PDB file of C-alpha atoms in Angstrom:
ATOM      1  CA  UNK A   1      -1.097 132.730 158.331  1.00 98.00           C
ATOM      2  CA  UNK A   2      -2.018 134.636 161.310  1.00 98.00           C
ATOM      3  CA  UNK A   3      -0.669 137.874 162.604  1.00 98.00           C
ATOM      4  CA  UNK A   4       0.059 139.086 165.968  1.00 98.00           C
ATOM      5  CA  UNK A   5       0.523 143.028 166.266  1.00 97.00           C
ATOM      6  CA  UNK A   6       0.628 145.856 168.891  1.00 94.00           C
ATOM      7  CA  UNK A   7       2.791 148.150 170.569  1.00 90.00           C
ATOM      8  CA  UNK A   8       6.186 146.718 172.450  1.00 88.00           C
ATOM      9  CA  UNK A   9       5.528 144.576 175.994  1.00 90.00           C
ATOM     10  CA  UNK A  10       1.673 144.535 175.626  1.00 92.00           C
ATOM     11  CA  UNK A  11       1.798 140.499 175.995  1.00 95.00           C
ATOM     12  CA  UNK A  12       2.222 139.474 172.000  1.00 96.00           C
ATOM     13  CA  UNK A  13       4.596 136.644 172.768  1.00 96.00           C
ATOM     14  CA  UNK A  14       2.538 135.290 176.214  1.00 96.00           C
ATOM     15  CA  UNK A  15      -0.532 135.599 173.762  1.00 97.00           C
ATOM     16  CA  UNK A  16       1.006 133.115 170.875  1.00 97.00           C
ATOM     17  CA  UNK A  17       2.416 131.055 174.010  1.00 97.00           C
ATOM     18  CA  UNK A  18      -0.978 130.264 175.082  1.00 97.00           C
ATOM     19  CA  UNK A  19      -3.535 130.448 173.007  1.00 97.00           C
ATOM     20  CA  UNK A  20      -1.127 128.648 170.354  1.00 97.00           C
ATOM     21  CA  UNK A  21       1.172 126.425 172.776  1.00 97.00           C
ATOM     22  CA  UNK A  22       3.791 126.998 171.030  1.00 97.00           C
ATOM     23  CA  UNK A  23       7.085 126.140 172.792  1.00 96.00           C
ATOM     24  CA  UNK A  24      10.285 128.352 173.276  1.00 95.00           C
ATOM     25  CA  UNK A  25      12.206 126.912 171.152  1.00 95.00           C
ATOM     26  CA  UNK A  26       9.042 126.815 168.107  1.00 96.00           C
ATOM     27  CA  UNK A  27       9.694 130.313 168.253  1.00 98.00           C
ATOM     28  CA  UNK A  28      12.292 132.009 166.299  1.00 98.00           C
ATOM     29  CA  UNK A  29      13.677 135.598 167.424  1.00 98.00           C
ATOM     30  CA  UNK A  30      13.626 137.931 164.004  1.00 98.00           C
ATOM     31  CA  UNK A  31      16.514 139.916 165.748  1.00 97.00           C
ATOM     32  CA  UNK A  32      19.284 137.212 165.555  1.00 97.00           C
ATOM     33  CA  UNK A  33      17.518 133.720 163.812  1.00 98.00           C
ATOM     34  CA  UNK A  34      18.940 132.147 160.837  1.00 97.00           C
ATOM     35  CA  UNK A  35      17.253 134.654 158.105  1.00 97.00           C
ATOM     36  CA  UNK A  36      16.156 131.362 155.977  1.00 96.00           C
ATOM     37  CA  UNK A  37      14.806 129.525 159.158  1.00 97.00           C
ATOM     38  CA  UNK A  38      11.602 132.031 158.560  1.00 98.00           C
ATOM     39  CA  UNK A  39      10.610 130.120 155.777  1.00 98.00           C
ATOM     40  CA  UNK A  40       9.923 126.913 157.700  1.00 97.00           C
ATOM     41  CA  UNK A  41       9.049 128.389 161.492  1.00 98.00           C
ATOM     42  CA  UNK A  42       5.900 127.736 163.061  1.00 98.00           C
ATOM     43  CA  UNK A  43       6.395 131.043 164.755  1.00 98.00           C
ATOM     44  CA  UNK A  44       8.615 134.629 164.058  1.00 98.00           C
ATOM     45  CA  UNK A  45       9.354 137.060 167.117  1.00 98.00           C
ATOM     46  CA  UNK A  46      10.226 140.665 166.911  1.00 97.00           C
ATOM     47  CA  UNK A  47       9.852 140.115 162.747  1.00 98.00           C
ATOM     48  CA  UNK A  48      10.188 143.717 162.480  1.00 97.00           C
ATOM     49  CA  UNK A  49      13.812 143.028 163.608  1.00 97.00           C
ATOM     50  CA  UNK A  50      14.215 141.032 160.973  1.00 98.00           C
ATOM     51  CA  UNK A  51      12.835 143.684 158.577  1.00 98.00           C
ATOM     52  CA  UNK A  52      16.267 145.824 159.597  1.00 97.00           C
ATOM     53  CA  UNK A  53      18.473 142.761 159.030  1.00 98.00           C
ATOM     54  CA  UNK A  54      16.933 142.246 155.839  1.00 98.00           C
ATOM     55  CA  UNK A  55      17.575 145.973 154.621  1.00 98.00           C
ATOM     56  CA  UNK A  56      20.752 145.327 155.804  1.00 97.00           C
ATOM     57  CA  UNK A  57      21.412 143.247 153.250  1.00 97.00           C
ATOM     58  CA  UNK A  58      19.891 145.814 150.693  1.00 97.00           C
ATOM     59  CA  UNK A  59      17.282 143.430 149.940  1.00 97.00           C
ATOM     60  CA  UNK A  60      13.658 144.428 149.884  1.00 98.00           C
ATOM     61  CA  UNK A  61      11.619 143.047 153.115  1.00 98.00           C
ATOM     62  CA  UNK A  62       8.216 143.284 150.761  1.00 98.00           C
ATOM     63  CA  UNK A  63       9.426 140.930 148.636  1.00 98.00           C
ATOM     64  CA  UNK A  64      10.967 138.978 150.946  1.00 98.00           C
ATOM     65  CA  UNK A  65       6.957 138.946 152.948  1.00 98.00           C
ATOM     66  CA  UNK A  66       5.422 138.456 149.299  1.00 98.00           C
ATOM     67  CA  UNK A  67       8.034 135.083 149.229  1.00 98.00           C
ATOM     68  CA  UNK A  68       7.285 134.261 153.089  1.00 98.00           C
ATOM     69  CA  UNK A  69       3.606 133.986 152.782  1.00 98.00           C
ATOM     70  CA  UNK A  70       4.093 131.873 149.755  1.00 98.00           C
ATOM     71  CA  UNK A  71       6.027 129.221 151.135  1.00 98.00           C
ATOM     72  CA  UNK A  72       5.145 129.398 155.191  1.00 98.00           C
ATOM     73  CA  UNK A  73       1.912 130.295 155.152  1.00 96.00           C
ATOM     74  CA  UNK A  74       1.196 128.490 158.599  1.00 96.00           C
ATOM     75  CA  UNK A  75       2.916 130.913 160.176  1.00 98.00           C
ATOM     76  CA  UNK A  76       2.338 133.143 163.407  1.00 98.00           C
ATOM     77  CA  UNK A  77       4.064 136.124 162.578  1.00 98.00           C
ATOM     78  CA  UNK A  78       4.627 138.585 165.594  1.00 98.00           C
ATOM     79  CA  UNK A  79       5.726 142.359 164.889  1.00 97.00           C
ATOM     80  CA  UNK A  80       5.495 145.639 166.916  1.00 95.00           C
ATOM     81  CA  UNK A  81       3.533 148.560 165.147  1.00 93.00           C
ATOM     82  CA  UNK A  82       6.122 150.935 165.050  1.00 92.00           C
ATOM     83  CA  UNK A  83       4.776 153.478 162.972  1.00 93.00           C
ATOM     84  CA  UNK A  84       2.266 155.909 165.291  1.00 92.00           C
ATOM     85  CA  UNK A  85       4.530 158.351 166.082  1.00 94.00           C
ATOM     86  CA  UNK A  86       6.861 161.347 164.659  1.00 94.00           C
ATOM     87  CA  UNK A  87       9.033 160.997 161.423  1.00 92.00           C
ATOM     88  CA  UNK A  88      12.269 160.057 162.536  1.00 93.00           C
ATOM     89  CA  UNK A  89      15.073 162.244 162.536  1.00 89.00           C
ATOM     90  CA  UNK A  90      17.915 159.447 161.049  1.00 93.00           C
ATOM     91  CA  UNK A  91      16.959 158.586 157.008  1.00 94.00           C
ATOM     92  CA  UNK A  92      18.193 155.046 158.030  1.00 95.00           C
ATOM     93  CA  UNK A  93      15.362 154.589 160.822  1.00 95.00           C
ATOM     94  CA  UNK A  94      12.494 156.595 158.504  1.00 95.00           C
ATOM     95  CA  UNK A  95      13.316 153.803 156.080  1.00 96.00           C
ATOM     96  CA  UNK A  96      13.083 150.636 158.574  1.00 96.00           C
ATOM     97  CA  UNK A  97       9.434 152.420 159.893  1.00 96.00           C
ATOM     98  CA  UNK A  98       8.288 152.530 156.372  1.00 96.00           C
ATOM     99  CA  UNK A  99       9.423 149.559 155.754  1.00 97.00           C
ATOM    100  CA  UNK A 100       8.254 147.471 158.524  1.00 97.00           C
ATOM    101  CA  UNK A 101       4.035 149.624 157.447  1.00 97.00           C
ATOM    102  CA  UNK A 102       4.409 148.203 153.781  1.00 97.00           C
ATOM    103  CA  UNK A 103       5.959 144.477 154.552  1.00 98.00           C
ATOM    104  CA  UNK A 104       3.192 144.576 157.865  1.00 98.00           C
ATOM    105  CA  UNK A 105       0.481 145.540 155.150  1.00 97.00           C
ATOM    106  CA  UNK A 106       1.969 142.637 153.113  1.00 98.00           C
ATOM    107  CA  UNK A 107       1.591 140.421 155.538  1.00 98.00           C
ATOM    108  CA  UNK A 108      -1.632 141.295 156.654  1.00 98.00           C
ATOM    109  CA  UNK A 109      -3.588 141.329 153.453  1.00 98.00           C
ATOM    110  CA  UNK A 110      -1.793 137.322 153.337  1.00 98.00           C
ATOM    111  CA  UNK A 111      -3.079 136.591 156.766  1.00 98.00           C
ATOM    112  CA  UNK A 112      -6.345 135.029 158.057  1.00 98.00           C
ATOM    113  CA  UNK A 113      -6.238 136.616 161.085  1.00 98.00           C
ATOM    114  CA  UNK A 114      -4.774 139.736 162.208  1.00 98.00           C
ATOM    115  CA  UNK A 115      -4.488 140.202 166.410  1.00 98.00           C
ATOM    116  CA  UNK A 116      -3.972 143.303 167.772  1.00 97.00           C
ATOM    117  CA  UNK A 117      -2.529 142.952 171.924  1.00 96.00           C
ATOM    118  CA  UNK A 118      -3.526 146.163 174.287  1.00 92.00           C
ATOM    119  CA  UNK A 119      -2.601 145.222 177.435  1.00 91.00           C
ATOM    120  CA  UNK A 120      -2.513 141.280 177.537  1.00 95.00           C
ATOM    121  CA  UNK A 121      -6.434 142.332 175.475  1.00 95.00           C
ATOM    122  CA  UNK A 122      -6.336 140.467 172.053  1.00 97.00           C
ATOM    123  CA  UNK A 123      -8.525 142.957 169.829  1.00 97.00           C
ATOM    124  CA  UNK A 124      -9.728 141.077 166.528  1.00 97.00           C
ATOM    125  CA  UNK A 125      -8.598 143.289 163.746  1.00 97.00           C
ATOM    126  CA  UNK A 126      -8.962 140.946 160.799  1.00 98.00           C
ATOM    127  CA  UNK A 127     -11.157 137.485 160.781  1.00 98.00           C
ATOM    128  CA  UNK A 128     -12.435 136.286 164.117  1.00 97.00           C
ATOM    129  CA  UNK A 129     -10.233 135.994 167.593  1.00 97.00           C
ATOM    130  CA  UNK A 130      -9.333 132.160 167.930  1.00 96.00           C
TER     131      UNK A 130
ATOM    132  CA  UNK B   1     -26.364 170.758 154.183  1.00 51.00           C
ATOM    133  CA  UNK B   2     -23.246 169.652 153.980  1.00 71.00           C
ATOM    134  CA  UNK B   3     -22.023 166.233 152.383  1.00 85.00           C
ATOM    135  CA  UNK B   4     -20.307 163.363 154.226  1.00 96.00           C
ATOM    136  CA  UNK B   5     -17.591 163.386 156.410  1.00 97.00           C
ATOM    137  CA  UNK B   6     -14.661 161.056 156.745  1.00 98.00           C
ATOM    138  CA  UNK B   7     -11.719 160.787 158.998  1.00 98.00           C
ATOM    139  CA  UNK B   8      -8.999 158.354 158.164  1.00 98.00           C
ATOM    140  CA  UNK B   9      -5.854 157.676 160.648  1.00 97.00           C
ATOM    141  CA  UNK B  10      -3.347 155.305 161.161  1.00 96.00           C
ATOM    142  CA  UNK B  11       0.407 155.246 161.557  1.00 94.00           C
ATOM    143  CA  UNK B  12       2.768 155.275 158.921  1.00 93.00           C
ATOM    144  CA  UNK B  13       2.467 152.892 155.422  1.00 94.00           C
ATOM    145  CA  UNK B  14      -0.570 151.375 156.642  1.00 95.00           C
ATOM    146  CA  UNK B  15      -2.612 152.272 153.319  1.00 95.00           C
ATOM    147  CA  UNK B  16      -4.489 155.013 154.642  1.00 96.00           C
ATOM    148  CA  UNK B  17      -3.984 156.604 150.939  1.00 95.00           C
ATOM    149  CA  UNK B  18      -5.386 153.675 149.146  1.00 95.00           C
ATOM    150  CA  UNK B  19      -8.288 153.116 151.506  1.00 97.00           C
ATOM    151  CA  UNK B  20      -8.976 157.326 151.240  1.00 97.00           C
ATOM    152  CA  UNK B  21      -9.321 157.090 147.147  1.00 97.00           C
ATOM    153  CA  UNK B  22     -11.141 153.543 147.056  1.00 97.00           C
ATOM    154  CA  UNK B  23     -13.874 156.004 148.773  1.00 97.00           C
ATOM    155  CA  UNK B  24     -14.357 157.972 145.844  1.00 97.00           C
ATOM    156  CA  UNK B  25     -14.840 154.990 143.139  1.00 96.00           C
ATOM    157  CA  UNK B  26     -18.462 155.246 143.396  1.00 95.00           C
ATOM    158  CA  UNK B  27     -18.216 159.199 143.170  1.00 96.00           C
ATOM    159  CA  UNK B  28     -19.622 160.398 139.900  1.00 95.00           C
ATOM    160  CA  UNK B  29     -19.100 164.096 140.527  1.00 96.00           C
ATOM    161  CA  UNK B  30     -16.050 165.927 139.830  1.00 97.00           C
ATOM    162  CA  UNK B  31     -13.253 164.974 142.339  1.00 97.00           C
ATOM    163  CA  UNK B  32     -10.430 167.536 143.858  1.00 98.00           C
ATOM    164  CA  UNK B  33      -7.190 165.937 145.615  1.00 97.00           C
ATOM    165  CA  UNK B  34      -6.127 168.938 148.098  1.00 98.00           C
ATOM    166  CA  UNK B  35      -2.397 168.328 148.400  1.00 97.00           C
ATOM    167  CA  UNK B  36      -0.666 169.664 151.717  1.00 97.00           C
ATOM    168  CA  UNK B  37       2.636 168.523 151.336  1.00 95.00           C
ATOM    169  CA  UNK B  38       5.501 170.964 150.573  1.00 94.00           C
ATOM    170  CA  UNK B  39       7.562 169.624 148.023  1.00 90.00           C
ATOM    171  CA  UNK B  40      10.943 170.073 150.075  1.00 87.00           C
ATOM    172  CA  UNK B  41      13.682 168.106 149.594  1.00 88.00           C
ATOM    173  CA  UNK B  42      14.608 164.428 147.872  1.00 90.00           C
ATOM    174  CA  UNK B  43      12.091 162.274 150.248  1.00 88.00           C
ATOM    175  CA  UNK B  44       8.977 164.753 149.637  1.00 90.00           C
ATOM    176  CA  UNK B  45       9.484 164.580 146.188  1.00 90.00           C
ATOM    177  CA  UNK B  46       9.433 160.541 146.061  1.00 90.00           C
ATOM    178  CA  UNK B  47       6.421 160.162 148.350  1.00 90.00           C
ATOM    179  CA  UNK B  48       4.531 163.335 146.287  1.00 91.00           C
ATOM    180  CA  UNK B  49       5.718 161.018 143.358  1.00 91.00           C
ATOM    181  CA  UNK B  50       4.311 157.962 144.776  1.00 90.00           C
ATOM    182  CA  UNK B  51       0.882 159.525 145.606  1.00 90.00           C
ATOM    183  CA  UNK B  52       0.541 160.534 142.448  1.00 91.00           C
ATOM    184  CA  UNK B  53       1.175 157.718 140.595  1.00 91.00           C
ATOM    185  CA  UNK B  54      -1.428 155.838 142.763  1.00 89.00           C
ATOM    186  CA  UNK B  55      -4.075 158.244 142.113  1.00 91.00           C
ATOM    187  CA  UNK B  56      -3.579 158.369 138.551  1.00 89.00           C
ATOM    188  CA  UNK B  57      -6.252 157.246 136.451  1.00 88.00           C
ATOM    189  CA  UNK B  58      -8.937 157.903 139.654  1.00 91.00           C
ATOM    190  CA  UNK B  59      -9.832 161.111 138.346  1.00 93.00           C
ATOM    191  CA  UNK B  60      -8.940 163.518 140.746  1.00 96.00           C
ATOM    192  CA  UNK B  61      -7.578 166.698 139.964  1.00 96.00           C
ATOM    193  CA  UNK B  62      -4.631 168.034 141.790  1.00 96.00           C
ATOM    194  CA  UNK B  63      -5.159 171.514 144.152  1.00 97.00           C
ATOM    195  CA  UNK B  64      -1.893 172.152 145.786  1.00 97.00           C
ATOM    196  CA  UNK B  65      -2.794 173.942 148.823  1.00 97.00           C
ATOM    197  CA  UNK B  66       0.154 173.659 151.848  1.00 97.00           C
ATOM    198  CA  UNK B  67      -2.044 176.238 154.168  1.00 97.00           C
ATOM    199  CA  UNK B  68      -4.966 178.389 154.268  1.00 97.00           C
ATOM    200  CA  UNK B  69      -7.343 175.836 152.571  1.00 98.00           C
ATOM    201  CA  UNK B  70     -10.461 178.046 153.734  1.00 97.00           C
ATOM    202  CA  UNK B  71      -9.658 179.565 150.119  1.00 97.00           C
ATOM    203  CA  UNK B  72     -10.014 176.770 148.500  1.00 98.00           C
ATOM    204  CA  UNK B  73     -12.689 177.980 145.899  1.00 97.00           C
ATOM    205  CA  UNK B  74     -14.700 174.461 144.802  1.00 97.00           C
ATOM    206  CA  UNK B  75     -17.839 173.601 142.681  1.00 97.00           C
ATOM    207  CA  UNK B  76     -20.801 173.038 145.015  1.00 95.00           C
ATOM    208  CA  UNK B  77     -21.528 169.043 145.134  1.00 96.00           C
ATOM    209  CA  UNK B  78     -18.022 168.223 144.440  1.00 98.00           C
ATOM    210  CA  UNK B  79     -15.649 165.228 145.903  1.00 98.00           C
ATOM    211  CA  UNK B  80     -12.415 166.503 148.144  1.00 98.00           C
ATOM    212  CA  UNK B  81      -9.650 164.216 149.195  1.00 98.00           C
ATOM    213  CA  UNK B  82      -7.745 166.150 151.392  1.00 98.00           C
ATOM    214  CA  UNK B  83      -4.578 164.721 152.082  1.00 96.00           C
ATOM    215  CA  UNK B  84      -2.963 165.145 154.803  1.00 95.00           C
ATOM    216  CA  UNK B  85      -3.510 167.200 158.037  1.00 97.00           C
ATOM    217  CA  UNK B  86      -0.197 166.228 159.477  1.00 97.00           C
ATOM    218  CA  UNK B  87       1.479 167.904 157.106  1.00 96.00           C
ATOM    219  CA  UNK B  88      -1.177 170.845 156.698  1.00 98.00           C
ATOM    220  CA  UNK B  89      -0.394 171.453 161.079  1.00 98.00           C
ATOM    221  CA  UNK B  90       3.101 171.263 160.473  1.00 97.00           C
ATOM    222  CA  UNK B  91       2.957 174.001 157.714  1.00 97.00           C
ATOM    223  CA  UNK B  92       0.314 176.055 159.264  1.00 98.00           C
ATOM    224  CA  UNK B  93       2.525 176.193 162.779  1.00 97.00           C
ATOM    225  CA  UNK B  94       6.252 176.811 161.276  1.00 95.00           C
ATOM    226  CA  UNK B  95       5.046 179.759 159.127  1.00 91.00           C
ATOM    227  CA  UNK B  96       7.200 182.432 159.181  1.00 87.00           C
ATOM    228  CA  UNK B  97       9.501 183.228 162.373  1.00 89.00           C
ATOM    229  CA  UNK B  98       7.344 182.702 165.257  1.00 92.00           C
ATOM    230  CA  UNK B  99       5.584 179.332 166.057  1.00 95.00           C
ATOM    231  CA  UNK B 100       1.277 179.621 165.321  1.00 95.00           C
ATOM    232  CA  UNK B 101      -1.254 177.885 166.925  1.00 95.00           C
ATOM    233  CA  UNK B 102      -3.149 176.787 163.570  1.00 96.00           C
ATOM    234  CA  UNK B 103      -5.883 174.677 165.312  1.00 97.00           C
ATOM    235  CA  UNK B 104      -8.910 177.283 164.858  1.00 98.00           C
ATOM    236  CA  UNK B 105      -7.924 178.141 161.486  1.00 98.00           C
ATOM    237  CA  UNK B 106      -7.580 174.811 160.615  1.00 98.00           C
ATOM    238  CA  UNK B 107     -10.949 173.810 161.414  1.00 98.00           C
ATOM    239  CA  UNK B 108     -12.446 176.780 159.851  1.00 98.00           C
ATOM    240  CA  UNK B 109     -11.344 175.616 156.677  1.00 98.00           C
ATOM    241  CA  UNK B 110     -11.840 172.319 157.312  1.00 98.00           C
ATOM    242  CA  UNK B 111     -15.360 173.287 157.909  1.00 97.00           C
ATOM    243  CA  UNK B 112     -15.450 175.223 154.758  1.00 97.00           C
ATOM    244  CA  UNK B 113     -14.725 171.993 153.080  1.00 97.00           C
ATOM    245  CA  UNK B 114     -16.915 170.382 154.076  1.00 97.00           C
ATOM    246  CA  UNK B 115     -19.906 172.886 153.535  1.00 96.00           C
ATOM    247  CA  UNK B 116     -19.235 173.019 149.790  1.00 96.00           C
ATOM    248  CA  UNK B 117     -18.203 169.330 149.721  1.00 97.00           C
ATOM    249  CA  UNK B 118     -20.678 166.466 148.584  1.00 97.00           C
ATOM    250  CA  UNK B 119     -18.022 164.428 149.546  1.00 98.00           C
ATOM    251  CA  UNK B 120     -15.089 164.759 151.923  1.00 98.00           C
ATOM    252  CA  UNK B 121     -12.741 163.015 152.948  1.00 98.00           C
ATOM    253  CA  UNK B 122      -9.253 163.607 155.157  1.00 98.00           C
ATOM    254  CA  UNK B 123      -6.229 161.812 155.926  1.00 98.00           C
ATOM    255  CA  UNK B 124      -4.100 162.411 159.362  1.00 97.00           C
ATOM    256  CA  UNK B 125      -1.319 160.870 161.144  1.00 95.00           C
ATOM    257  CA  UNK B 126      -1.366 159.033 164.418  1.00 94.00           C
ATOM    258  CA  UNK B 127       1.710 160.739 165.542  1.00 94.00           C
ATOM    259  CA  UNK B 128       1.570 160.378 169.110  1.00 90.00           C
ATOM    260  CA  UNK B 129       1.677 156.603 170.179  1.00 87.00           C
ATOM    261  CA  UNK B 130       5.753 155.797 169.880  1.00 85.00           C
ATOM    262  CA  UNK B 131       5.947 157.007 173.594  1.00 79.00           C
ATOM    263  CA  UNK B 132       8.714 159.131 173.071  1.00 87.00           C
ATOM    264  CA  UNK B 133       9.083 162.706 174.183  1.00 90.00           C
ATOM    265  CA  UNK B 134      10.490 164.942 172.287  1.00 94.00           C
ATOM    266  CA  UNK B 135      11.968 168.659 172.093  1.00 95.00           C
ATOM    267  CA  UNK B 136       8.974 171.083 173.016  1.00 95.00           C
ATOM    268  CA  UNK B 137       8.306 172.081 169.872  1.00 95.00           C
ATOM    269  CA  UNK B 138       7.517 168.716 168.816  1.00 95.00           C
ATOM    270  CA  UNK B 139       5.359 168.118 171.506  1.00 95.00           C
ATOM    271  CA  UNK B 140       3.441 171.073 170.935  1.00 96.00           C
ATOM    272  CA  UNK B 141       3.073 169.407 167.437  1.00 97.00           C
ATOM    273  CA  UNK B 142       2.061 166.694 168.577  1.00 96.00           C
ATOM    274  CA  UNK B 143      -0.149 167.848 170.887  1.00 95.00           C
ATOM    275  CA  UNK B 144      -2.003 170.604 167.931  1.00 97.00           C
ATOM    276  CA  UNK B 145      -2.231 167.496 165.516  1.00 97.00           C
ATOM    277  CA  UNK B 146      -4.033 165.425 168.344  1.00 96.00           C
ATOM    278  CA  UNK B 147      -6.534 167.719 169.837  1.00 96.00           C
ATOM    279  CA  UNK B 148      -7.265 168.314 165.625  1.00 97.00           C
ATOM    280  CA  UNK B 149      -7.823 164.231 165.340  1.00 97.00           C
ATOM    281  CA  UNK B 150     -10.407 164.683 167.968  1.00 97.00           C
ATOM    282  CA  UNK B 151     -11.779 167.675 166.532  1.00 97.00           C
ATOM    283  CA  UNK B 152     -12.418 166.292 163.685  1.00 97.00           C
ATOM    284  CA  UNK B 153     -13.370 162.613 164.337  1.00 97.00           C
ATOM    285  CA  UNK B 154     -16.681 164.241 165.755  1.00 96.00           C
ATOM    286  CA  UNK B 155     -17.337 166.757 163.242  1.00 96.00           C
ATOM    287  CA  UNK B 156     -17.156 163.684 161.073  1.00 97.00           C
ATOM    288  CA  UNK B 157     -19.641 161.319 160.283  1.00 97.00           C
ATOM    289  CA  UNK B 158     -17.259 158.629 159.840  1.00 97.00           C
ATOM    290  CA  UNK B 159     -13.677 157.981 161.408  1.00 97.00           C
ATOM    291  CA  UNK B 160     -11.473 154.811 159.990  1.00 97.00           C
ATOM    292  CA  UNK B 161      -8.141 153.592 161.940  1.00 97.00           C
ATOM    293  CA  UNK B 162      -5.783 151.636 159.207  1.00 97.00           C
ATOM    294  CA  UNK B 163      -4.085 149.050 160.889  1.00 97.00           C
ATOM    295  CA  UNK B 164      -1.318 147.602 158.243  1.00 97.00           C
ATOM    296  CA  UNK B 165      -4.068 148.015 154.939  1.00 96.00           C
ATOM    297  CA  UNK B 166      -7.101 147.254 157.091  1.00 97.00           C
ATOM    298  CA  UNK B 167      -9.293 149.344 157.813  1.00 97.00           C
ATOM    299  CA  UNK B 168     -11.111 149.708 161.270  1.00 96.00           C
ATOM    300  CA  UNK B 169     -14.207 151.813 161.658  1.00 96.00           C
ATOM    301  CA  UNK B 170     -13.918 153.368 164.917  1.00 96.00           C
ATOM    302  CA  UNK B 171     -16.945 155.497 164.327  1.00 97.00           C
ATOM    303  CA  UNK B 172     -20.211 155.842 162.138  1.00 97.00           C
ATOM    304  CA  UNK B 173     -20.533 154.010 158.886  1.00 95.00           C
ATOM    305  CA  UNK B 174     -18.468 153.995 156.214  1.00 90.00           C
TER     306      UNK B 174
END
């Protein structure tokens, strides 16, 4: 599995694009894919989206990672870091940003690599920069 | 002489907690968990709850301090997990009726820590990457929990950036 992280518009998708060559349609988005889909992608977008739709279902995303690195562990999962900032103010979104740390941490301890992107920079944060 | 110093950041749920404690496994001396967090409310109690649970069994004991840890009176050659500064800032600011600037007090006892520590080791908040602003009083938060990151990352010896459970040194050694 390998894991492509960083802050919103820093280049994530371009990044799996090329150094992957993945095609459009290889990836799925997390905001409106089919939920099972995950399980067989070559490659997740915006997963943290799919984090909310998951809790929307009042199912738990770290269980649903835990069952997602079993069974797709080729993966390229790509997910903003959402949680460097203030608390939020709505319970609802301190949940999804708490959330989205422990299923990312999930995830990452799963992964062979872990990418952070800085501006278009890929920044090796767990095994070696492909 | 004072004992080493470690800073660890990181946003939120990234296992900056975990990491913190793993650094006291090899720590044979007696071990104090300073606790900063207020317990206020239904969510505070859970993630007090949480902590605790986690740290069970690691042998720390529990000093509930939510400001003026310059008082703390500790054992000289000790181990202190302090735990965290967010939440010591926020405390140390909304005090009372009139907003304080905490930052020199802070560091004071920070520093105080640290002299009588063998062993010390804190745990902030990256608060200030989400790109949002916010009411002033938030900013002015934000902007007292920063300029203590800094402070602190180079009074310590070693500064560690948790990136969803990994942990990045970003300075000295762990």
């Amino acid at each position: 599995m390998i894991m492509i992280i960083g802050g919103q518009f820093q280049g994530k998708t371009e990044y799996a694009k090329t150094v992957f060559g993945f095609r459009d349609e290889e990836i799925l988005d997390g905001e409106k894919c089919d939920i099972n889909a995950v399980f067989s992608a070559k490659c997740v977008n915006n997963f943290h989206k799919l984090i909310e739709r998951i809790l929307e279902k009042n199912e738990d995303p770290v269980r649903f990672c835990e069952r997602l690195c079993g069974e797709n562990n080729r993966a390229v999962i790509i997910m903003n870091e959402v949680g460097c900032g203030i608390i939020p103010l709505r319970k609802n979104d301190r949940i999804l940003r708490e959330n989205v740390g422990k299923s990312g941490c999930m995830i990452a301890k799963n992964s062979e690599k872990v990418i952070r992107i800085f501006c278009g920079i890929p920044e090796k944060i767990k095994g070696d920069l492909p | 002489m004072s004992g080493k110093m470690t800073l660890i950041t990181g946003g939120s749920k990234c296992g900056k907690s975990t990491f913190a404690e793993s650094l006291f496994s090899d720590f044979s001396g007696e071990k104090f968990y300073v606790a900063t967090m207020i317990p206020s409310g239904e969510e505070a109690a859970a993630a007090i709850e949480r902590h605790r649970k986690n740290r069970a069994g690691k042998g720390f004991a529990t000093i509930e301090k939510y400001r003026d840890v310059g008082e703390i009176s500790l054992p000289a050659g000790c181990g202190v997990l302090l735990e965290c500064l967010g939440n010591l800032c926020a405390n140390e600011m909304f005090c009372g009726d009139e907003i304080r600037f905490p930052n020199e007090k802070i560091l004071d006892g920070i520093m105080h820590l640290k002299n009588v520590a063998d062993r010390l080791v804190i745990v902030t908040n990256d608060v200030s990457r989400d790109g949002i602003l916010y009411d002033e009083t938030t900013e002015l938060y934000k902007k007292n929990l920063s300029e203590l990151n800094r402070k602190i990352a180079e009074m310590s010896d070693c500064a560690v950036e948790c990136v969803f459970g990994i942990p990045l040194i970003r300075k000295g050694n762990l």
